[in-house]
């Protein structure tokens, strides 16, 4: 065997290997090239078999040369493999990249309903005056909704507050007033006066029109302590009207009737639209009715176990829907319950 010819062939093979590897672009290509060079029938494997025909003294040189070329080929393959993997990774990163400069998906954020807004505004005012805010129940007993509010079974005023009965003695409450009796029963007067408001939903058998709804919202108010007089009622509700409708509003009290107050009054506020001159909003009277009120009836105190000789108080009940309608000039109560976004968005 001609050693020089062998070396030349090996050199040729190394060049060819380099060329083949240069041309590979994918993992598959590389695998094939690898087999065709180093596999069982690969070019280098065939070349190395020739060592058997070589002279004894040439064998070490041939061996060294084969090893050198094999090692060059293996390094090149390893480098090529890394190059291909890097390329795949770079492409993957580019494909999956997030463009943080793109605008995100807009999430529509809602806001409070106008009734909730007015409710919270009124709550804030009374909290500032030291009142507790107490939750009530929508399913109430006949006992608290009527009896304890001085409306016994045959009382004619019950007719105006017919409602849905859940059982014979449980009903959808027609007013928030039962919360008066409930809080009176549990209040500890040795700890100070009772001052509370109780907001919530009430239900009545009403035909729905622009100003009536079978379901609406009230806030009940109650103050009971020693020496509470009608001037406390007037001062408190005057402050309430001014805070809600403007500091230059006036209030007036008109005699009225409620079974649970004596005397009873209707509270009017001077029209904020025409300033009392008379317009459509106040039906030309210059005054707008905003709530019912009165001095707590002694029967109500006594039924709740409170000495009506020692304690006195005033109560009031207002419709949140009505106040909201007045405040924002809403002409139909049904708008408040139809969930039309175009309407609700305005507040
Ligand atoms: N509960 C009465 C109603 O629904 C409103 C009311 C009037 C409540 C006078 C009161 C009050 O506490 O003193 O018509």
Coordinates of C-alpha atoms and ligand atoms in Angstrom, one line a residue:
X1 CA 0.0 0.0 0.0
X2 CA 1.2 3.4 -1.0
X3 CA 1.2 5.5 2.2
X4 CA 1.4 8.8 0.2
X5 CA -1.6 7.8 -1.9
X6 CA -3.4 6.9 1.4
X7 CA -2.6 10.3 2.9
X8 CA -3.8 12.1 -0.3
X9 CA -7.1 10.1 -0.2
X10 CA -7.6 10.9 3.4
X11 CA -6.9 14.6 2.7
X12 CA -9.5 14.4 -0.1
X13 CA -11.9 12.8 2.3
X14 CA -11.4 15.5 5.0
X15 CA -12.1 18.2 2.3
X16 CA -15.2 16.4 1.1
X17 CA -16.5 16.0 4.7
X18 CA -15.9 19.7 5.3
X19 CA -17.9 20.5 2.2
X20 CA -20.7 18.1 3.0
X21 CA -21.1 19.5 6.5
X22 CA -21.0 23.1 5.2
X23 CA -24.0 22.3 3.0
X24 CA -26.2 20.8 5.8
X25 CA -29.0 23.1 7.1
X26 CA -31.3 20.8 9.1
X27 CA -31.0 18.2 11.7
X28 CA -32.1 15.5 9.2
X29 CA -29.3 16.5 6.7
X30 CA -26.8 16.4 9.5
X31 CA -27.8 12.9 10.6
X32 CA -27.5 11.6 7.1
X33 CA -24.0 13.2 6.6
X34 CA -22.9 11.8 9.9
X35 CA -23.9 8.3 8.8
X36 CA -22.3 8.6 5.4
X37 CA -19.0 9.7 7.0
X38 CA -18.8 7.8 10.3
X39 CA -21.4 5.0 9.9
X40 CA -20.7 1.3 9.4
X41 CA -20.4 1.8 5.6
X42 CA -19.3 5.4 6.0
X43 CA -16.4 6.9 4.0
X44 CA -14.0 7.2 6.9
X45 CA -14.9 3.8 8.1
X46 CA -14.1 2.3 4.7
X47 CA -10.8 4.3 4.6
X48 CA -9.8 3.1 8.0
X49 CA -10.3 -0.6 6.9
X50 CA -7.3 -0.1 4.6
X51 CA -4.9 -0.1 7.5
X52 CA -4.9 -3.9 7.4
X53 CA -3.1 -3.8 4.0
X54 CA -0.4 -1.3 5.3
X55 CA 3.2 -2.1 6.2
X56 CA 3.9 -2.7 9.8
X57 CA 6.0 0.4 10.1
X58 CA 3.4 2.6 8.4
X59 CA 0.6 1.5 10.6
X60 CA 1.2 4.0 13.5
X61 CA 1.3 7.0 11.1
X62 CA -1.9 5.8 9.3
X63 CA -3.6 5.3 12.6
X64 CA -2.6 8.8 13.8
X65 CA -3.8 10.3 10.5
X66 CA -7.1 8.5 10.7
X67 CA -7.7 9.7 14.3
X68 CA -6.8 13.3 13.4
X69 CA -9.3 13.3 10.5
X70 CA -12.0 11.6 12.6
X71 CA -11.6 14.1 15.4
X72 CA -11.8 17.0 12.9
X73 CA -15.0 15.6 11.5
X74 CA -16.5 15.0 14.9
X75 CA -15.8 18.5 16.1
X76 CA -17.2 20.0 12.9
X77 CA -20.4 17.9 13.3
X78 CA -20.7 19.1 16.9
X79 CA -20.3 22.7 15.9
X80 CA -22.8 22.2 13.1
X81 CA -25.3 20.7 15.5
X82 CA -25.0 23.6 17.8
X83 CA -25.4 26.0 15.0
X84 CA -28.6 24.3 13.8
X85 CA -30.0 24.1 17.4
X86 CA -29.3 27.8 17.9
X87 CA -31.0 28.7 14.7
X88 CA -34.1 26.7 15.6
X89 CA -34.2 28.4 19.1
X90 CA -33.9 31.9 17.6
X91 CA -36.7 31.2 15.2
X92 CA -38.9 29.9 18.0
X93 CA -38.3 32.9 20.2
X94 CA -39.0 35.2 17.3
X95 CA -42.3 33.4 16.6
X96 CA -43.5 33.4 20.2
X97 CA -42.4 36.9 21.0
X98 CA -45.0 39.2 22.6
X99 CA -45.2 42.7 21.2
X100 CA -45.7 44.7 24.4
X101 CA -46.3 47.9 22.4
X102 CA -49.6 46.4 21.0
X103 CA -52.7 47.7 22.8
X104 CA -54.2 45.2 25.2
X105 CA -57.8 43.8 25.2
X106 CA -60.0 46.5 26.7
X107 CA -62.0 45.2 29.7
X108 CA -65.2 47.1 30.2
X109 CA -65.4 48.3 33.8
X110 CA -68.8 49.1 35.1
X111 CA -69.7 51.5 38.0
X112 CA -72.2 51.9 40.7
X113 CA -75.9 52.0 39.8
X114 CA -77.4 55.5 40.4
X115 CA -79.5 54.0 43.3
X116 CA -76.5 52.7 45.0
X117 CA -74.8 56.1 44.6
X118 CA -77.6 58.0 46.1
X119 CA -77.9 55.4 48.9
X120 CA -74.3 55.7 49.8
X121 CA -74.4 59.5 49.7
X122 CA -77.2 59.4 52.2
X123 CA -75.5 56.8 54.3
X124 CA -72.3 58.9 54.4
X125 CA -74.2 61.9 55.6
X126 CA -75.9 60.0 58.5
X127 CA -72.7 58.1 59.4
X128 CA -71.1 61.6 59.8
X129 CA -73.9 62.4 62.2
X130 CA -73.1 59.3 64.3
X131 CA -75.8 57.0 63.0
X132 CA -75.3 53.2 62.6
X133 CA -76.3 51.7 59.3
X134 CA -78.2 48.5 59.8
X135 CA -79.2 45.9 57.3
X136 CA -82.7 44.5 57.2
X137 CA -84.4 41.5 55.7
X138 CA -86.4 41.5 52.5
X139 CA -88.6 38.6 53.7
X140 CA -90.1 39.9 56.9
X141 CA -92.7 38.7 59.3
X142 CA -96.2 40.1 59.5
X143 CA -95.4 40.7 63.2
X144 CA -92.6 43.2 62.5
X145 CA -93.8 44.6 59.2
X146 CA -97.2 45.5 60.5
X147 CA -98.1 44.5 64.1
X148 CA -95.1 46.1 65.8
X149 CA -95.5 49.2 63.6
X150 CA -98.9 49.8 65.1
X151 CA -100.8 48.3 62.2
X152 CA -102.9 45.5 63.7
X153 CA -104.5 42.8 61.5
X154 CA -107.7 44.8 60.7
X155 CA -106.1 48.2 60.2
X156 CA -107.3 49.9 57.1
X157 CA -103.8 51.3 56.2
X158 CA -102.7 47.7 55.5
X159 CA -104.7 47.9 52.2
X160 CA -102.3 50.3 50.7
X161 CA -99.4 48.0 51.4
X162 CA -100.6 44.7 50.1
X163 CA -97.8 42.4 49.2
X164 CA -96.7 38.9 48.3
X165 CA -97.0 36.4 51.2
X166 CA -94.3 33.7 51.4
X167 CA -96.2 31.9 54.2
X168 CA -99.3 33.0 56.2
X169 CA -97.0 35.1 58.4
X170 CA -94.1 35.9 56.2
X171 CA -94.2 38.4 53.4
X172 CA -92.0 40.5 51.1
X173 CA -91.7 43.6 53.3
X174 CA -93.7 46.6 52.3
X175 CA -91.5 49.1 54.1
X176 CA -88.2 49.4 55.9
X177 CA -90.0 50.5 59.1
X178 CA -89.9 47.0 60.7
X179 CA -86.3 47.7 61.3
X180 CA -87.4 50.3 63.8
X181 CA -89.0 47.6 66.0
X182 CA -86.1 45.2 65.5
X183 CA -83.4 47.7 66.6
X184 CA -85.6 49.1 69.4
X185 CA -85.9 45.6 70.9
X186 CA -82.2 45.0 71.1
X187 CA -80.8 48.5 71.8
X188 CA -79.1 49.0 75.2
X189 CA -80.1 52.5 76.3
X190 CA -77.6 52.5 79.1
X191 CA -74.9 52.7 76.4
X192 CA -76.4 55.9 74.8
X193 CA -79.1 57.0 72.4
X194 CA -80.3 54.9 69.5
X195 CA -79.4 56.5 66.1
X196 CA -79.8 54.3 63.1
X197 CA -80.6 54.2 59.4
X198 CA -81.6 51.1 57.6
X199 CA -81.6 51.0 53.8
X200 CA -83.1 48.3 51.6
X201 CA -85.5 47.0 49.1
X202 CA -89.3 47.0 49.6
X203 CA -92.2 45.5 47.7
X204 CA -95.8 46.4 47.2
X205 CA -98.7 45.4 45.0
X206 CA -98.5 48.5 42.8
X207 CA -99.3 48.9 39.2
X208 CA -96.1 49.9 37.5
X209 CA -96.1 53.4 35.9
X210 CA -93.7 56.3 35.6
X211 CA -93.7 56.9 39.4
X212 CA -94.7 53.6 40.8
X213 CA -92.9 50.3 40.9
X214 CA -93.8 47.0 42.6
X215 CA -90.2 47.0 44.0
X216 CA -88.2 50.0 45.1
X217 CA -85.8 51.2 47.8
X218 CA -86.2 53.0 51.1
X219 CA -84.1 54.3 53.9
X220 CA -85.6 54.2 57.4
X221 CA -84.2 56.5 60.1
X222 CA -84.8 56.3 63.8
X223 CA -83.5 58.3 66.7
X224 CA -84.6 57.4 70.3
X225 CA -83.3 58.8 73.5
X226 CA -84.4 60.9 76.4
X227 CA -85.7 64.4 75.5
X228 CA -85.9 64.0 71.7
X229 CA -88.3 66.6 70.4
X230 CA -89.7 67.6 67.1
X231 CA -87.0 70.3 66.7
X232 CA -84.5 67.5 66.5
X233 CA -86.5 66.0 63.7
X234 CA -86.8 69.3 61.9
X235 CA -83.1 70.2 62.3
X236 CA -81.9 66.8 61.2
X237 CA -84.1 66.6 58.1
X238 CA -83.4 70.2 57.1
X239 CA -79.7 69.3 57.2
X240 CA -80.4 66.2 55.1
X241 CA -82.3 68.2 52.5
X242 CA -79.6 70.9 52.2
X243 CA -76.8 68.3 51.9
X244 CA -78.6 66.5 49.1
X245 CA -80.2 69.3 47.2
X246 CA -78.0 72.4 48.0
X247 CA -77.4 74.6 50.9
X248 CA -79.9 77.3 49.9
X249 CA -82.8 74.9 50.0
X250 CA -85.6 75.5 52.6
X251 CA -87.7 72.7 54.2
X252 CA -91.2 72.7 55.5
X253 CA -93.3 70.2 57.5
X254 CA -96.9 69.4 56.6
X255 CA -99.3 67.4 58.8
X256 CA -99.8 63.9 57.7
X257 CA -100.7 60.4 59.0
X258 CA -98.7 57.3 59.6
X259 CA -99.8 54.6 62.0
X260 CA -96.3 54.5 63.7
X261 CA -95.8 58.2 64.3
X262 CA -97.7 60.8 66.3
X263 CA -97.7 63.6 65.2
X264 CA -96.8 62.7 61.6
X265 CA -95.4 65.0 59.0
X266 CA -94.5 65.1 55.4
X267 CA -91.3 66.9 54.6
X268 CA -91.1 69.2 51.6
X269 CA -88.0 70.8 50.1
X270 CA -88.2 74.1 48.2
X271 CA -88.0 73.4 44.5
X272 CA -84.4 73.2 43.4
X273 CA -85.4 73.8 39.8
X274 CA -87.4 77.1 40.1
X275 CA -86.2 78.0 43.6
X276 CA -89.8 78.1 44.8
X277 CA -91.4 80.1 42.1
X278 CA -93.3 77.2 40.6
X279 CA -92.5 75.0 37.7
X280 CA -93.2 71.6 36.1
X281 CA -91.0 69.7 38.6
X282 CA -92.8 71.1 41.7
X283 CA -96.2 71.0 39.9
X284 CA -96.4 74.8 40.3
X285 CA -96.3 74.6 44.1
X286 CA -92.7 75.6 44.7
X287 CA -92.3 72.6 47.0
X288 CA -91.3 69.0 46.5
X289 CA -92.3 66.2 48.9
X290 CA -89.2 64.2 49.8
X291 CA -90.1 62.0 52.8
X292 CA -92.4 61.0 55.6
X293 CA -91.6 61.4 59.2
X294 CA -92.9 62.0 62.7
X295 CA -92.4 61.4 66.4
X296 CA -92.3 57.7 67.2
X297 CA -95.8 56.6 68.4
X298 CA -95.8 55.6 72.1
X299 CA -97.4 52.3 71.1
X300 CA -94.3 51.5 69.0
X301 CA -92.0 52.2 71.9
X302 CA -94.1 50.2 74.4
X303 CA -94.5 47.2 72.2
X304 CA -90.7 47.0 71.9
X305 CA -90.4 47.2 75.7
X306 CA -89.4 50.8 76.0
X307 CA -90.8 53.2 78.6
X308 CA -92.5 55.9 76.5
X309 CA -92.7 58.2 79.5
X310 CA -88.9 58.3 79.7
X311 CA -87.9 57.9 76.0
X312 CA -89.0 59.7 72.9
X313 CA -87.8 59.8 69.3
X314 CA -88.4 60.6 65.7
X315 CA -88.4 58.4 62.7
X316 CA -88.4 59.0 58.9
X317 CA -88.7 57.0 55.8
X318 CA -87.6 58.1 52.4
X319 CA -87.7 56.5 48.9
X320 CA -84.2 56.3 47.4
X321 CA -85.6 55.9 43.9
X322 CA -87.7 59.1 44.3
X323 CA -84.7 61.1 45.6
X324 CA -82.5 59.8 42.8
X325 CA -85.2 60.8 40.2
X326 CA -85.5 64.3 41.7
X327 CA -81.7 64.8 42.0
X328 CA -80.9 63.7 38.5
X329 CA -84.1 64.7 36.7
X330 CA -85.1 61.1 35.8
X331 CA -88.7 61.2 34.5
X332 CA -89.6 57.5 34.8
X333 CA -88.8 55.1 37.6
X334 CA -88.8 52.2 35.2
X335 CA -85.5 53.5 33.7
X336 CA -83.9 52.5 37.0
X337 CA -84.7 48.8 36.5
X338 CA -84.4 48.3 32.8
X339 CA -80.6 47.9 32.8
X340 CA -80.1 50.0 29.7
X341 CA -76.4 50.7 29.6
X342 CA -77.0 54.0 27.7
X343 CA -79.1 55.2 30.6
X344 CA -77.0 53.9 33.4
X345 CA -73.7 55.3 32.0
X346 CA -74.9 58.8 32.6
X347 CA -74.5 58.7 36.3
Ligands
LIG1 N1 -93.0 53.4 56.1 C1 -93.6 54.6 55.4 C2 -94.0 54.1 54.0 O1 -93.4 53.2 53.5 C3 -92.6 55.7 55.3 C4 -92.4 56.4 56.6 C5 -93.1 57.4 57.0 C6 -91.4 55.9 57.5 C7 -92.9 58.1 58.2 C8 -91.2 56.5 58.8 C9 -92.0 57.6 59.1 O2 -90.3 56.1 59.6 O3 -91.8 58.2 60.3 O4 -94.8 54.8 53.5

